[in-house]
Coordinates of C-alpha atoms in Angstrom, one line a residue:
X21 CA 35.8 0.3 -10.2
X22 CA 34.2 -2.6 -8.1
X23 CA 31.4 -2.7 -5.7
X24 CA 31.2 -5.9 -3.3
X25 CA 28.0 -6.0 -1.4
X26 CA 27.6 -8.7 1.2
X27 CA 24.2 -10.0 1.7
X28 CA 23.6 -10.9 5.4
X29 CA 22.1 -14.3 6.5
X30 CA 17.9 -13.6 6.7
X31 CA 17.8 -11.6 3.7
X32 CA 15.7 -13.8 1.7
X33 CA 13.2 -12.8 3.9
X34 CA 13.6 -9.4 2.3
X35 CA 12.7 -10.6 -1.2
X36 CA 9.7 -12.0 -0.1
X37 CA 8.9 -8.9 1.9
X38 CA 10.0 -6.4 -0.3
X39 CA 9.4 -8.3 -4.0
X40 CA 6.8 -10.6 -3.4
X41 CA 4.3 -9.4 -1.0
X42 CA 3.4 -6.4 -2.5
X43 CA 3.1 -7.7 -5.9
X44 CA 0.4 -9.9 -4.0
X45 CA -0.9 -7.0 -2.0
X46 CA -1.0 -4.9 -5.4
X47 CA -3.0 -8.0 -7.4
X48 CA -5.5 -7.8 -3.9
X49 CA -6.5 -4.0 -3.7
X50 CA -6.6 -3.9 -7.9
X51 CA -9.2 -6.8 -7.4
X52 CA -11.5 -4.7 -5.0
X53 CA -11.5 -2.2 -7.5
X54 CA -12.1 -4.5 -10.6
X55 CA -15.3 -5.4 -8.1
X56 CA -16.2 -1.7 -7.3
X57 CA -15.5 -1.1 -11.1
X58 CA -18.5 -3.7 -11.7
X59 CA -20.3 -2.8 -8.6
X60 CA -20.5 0.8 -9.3
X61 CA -20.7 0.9 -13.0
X62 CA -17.7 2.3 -13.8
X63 CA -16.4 1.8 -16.9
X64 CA -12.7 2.2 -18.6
X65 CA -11.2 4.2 -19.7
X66 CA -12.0 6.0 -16.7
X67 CA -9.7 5.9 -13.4
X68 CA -12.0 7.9 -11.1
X69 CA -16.1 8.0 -11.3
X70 CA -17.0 11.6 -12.3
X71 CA -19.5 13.0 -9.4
X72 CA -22.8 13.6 -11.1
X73 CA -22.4 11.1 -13.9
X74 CA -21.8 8.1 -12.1
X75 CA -24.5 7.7 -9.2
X76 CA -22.0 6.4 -6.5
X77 CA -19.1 8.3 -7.9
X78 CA -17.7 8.8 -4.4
X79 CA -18.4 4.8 -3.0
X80 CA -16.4 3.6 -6.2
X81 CA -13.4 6.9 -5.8
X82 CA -13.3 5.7 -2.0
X83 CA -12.1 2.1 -3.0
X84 CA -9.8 3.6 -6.2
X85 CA -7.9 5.7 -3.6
X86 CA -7.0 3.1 -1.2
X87 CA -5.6 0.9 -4.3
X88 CA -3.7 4.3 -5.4
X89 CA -2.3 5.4 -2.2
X90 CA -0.4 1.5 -2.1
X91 CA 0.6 2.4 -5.7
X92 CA 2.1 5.5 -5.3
X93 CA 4.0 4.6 -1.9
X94 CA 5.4 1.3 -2.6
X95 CA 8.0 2.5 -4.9
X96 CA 9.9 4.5 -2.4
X97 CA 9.4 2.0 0.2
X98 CA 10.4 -0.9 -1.6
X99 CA 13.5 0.8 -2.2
X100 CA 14.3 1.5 1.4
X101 CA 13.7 -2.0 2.5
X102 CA 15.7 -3.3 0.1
X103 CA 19.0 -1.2 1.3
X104 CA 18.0 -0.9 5.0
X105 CA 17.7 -4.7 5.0
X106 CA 21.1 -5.1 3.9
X107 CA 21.2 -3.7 8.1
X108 CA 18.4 -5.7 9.4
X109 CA 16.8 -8.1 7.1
X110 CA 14.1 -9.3 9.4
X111 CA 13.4 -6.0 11.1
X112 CA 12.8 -4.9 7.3
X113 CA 10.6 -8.2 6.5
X114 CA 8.5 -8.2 9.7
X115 CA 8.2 -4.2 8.4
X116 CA 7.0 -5.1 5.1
X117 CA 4.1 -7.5 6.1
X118 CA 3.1 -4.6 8.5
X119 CA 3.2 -2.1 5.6
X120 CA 1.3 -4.6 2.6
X121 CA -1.5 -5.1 5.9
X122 CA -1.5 -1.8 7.0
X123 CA -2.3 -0.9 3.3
X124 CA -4.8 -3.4 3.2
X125 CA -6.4 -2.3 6.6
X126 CA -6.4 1.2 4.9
X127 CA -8.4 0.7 2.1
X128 CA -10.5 -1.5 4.2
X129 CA -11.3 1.6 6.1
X130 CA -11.2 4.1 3.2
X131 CA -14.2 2.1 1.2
X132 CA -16.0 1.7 4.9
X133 CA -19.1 4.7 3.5
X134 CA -20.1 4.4 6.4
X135 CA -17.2 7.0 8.4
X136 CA -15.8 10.0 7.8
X137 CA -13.7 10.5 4.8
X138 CA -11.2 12.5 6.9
X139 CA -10.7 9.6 9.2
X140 CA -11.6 6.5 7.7
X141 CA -8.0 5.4 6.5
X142 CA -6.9 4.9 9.9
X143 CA -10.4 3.2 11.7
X144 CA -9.5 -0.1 10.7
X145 CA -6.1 -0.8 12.2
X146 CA -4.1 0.9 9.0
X147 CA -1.8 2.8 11.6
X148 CA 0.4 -0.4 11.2
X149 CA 1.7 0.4 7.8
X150 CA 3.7 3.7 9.3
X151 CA 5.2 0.4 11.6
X152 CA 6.4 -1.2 8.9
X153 CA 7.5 2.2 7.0
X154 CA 10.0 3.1 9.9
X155 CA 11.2 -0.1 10.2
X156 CA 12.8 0.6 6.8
X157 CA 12.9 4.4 7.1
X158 CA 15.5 3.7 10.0
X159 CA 17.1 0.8 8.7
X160 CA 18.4 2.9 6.3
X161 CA 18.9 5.3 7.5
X162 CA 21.4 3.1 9.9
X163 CA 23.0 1.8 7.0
X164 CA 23.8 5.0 5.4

């Protein structure tokens, strides 16, 4: 059996937008928590600071989550943008500099102590990653 897929013109834009930026967004967000690691005082082996053992366990947890969230999201979408941009390359690259800023904008807001943990994802403009999500979402679905 044989498979042909034919890459439409534009979808180089997808391997930068779906291979490249996030590895750079990834490298970004684990930085701010390599400096929340030395910030806080909190050591390895340990992912999360323990409440009541690390004095600003939940400043240092606030800046970990925001680096997770990217980290367990980005496989799925990669994938999607990826196969919906065999449909719509740039639609699927403009989407994937909305999600990598969006996720950027939501740790941004996630660290911010000063809101409310509820809430503070989405207080600095990180509404723009669920752009960038269904640009893929429904480019692939398209392509299906």
């Amino acid at each position: 059996m044989s498979l042909s897929i034919t890459v439409p013109p534009g979808y180089g834009w997808i391997v930068l937008g779906a291979g490249i930026f996030p590895v750079i967004t990834d490298m970004f967000l684990g930085g701010k928590v390599m400096a929340a690691r030395k910030k806080y005082d909190v050591q390895y082996p340990n992912l999360y600071a323990t409440p009541k053992v690390h004095e600003k366990a939940d400043e240092f947890n606030r800046v970990q989550r925001g680096h997770q969230n990217f980290i367990e999201n980005i496989g799925g979408y990669r994938i999607m943008t990826f196969v919906g941009g065999l449909k719509h390359p740039i639609t699927c690259a403009v989407g994937s500099v909305l999600y990598c800023v969006g996720s950027i904008l939501y740790m941004k807001g996630y660290a911010d102590n000063s809101l409310d943990v509820k809430d503070a994802r989405y207080k600095k403009g990180a509404a723009v990653k669920w752009i960038g999500f269904f640009s893929s979402f429904v480019s692939t679905i398209k392509f299906a």
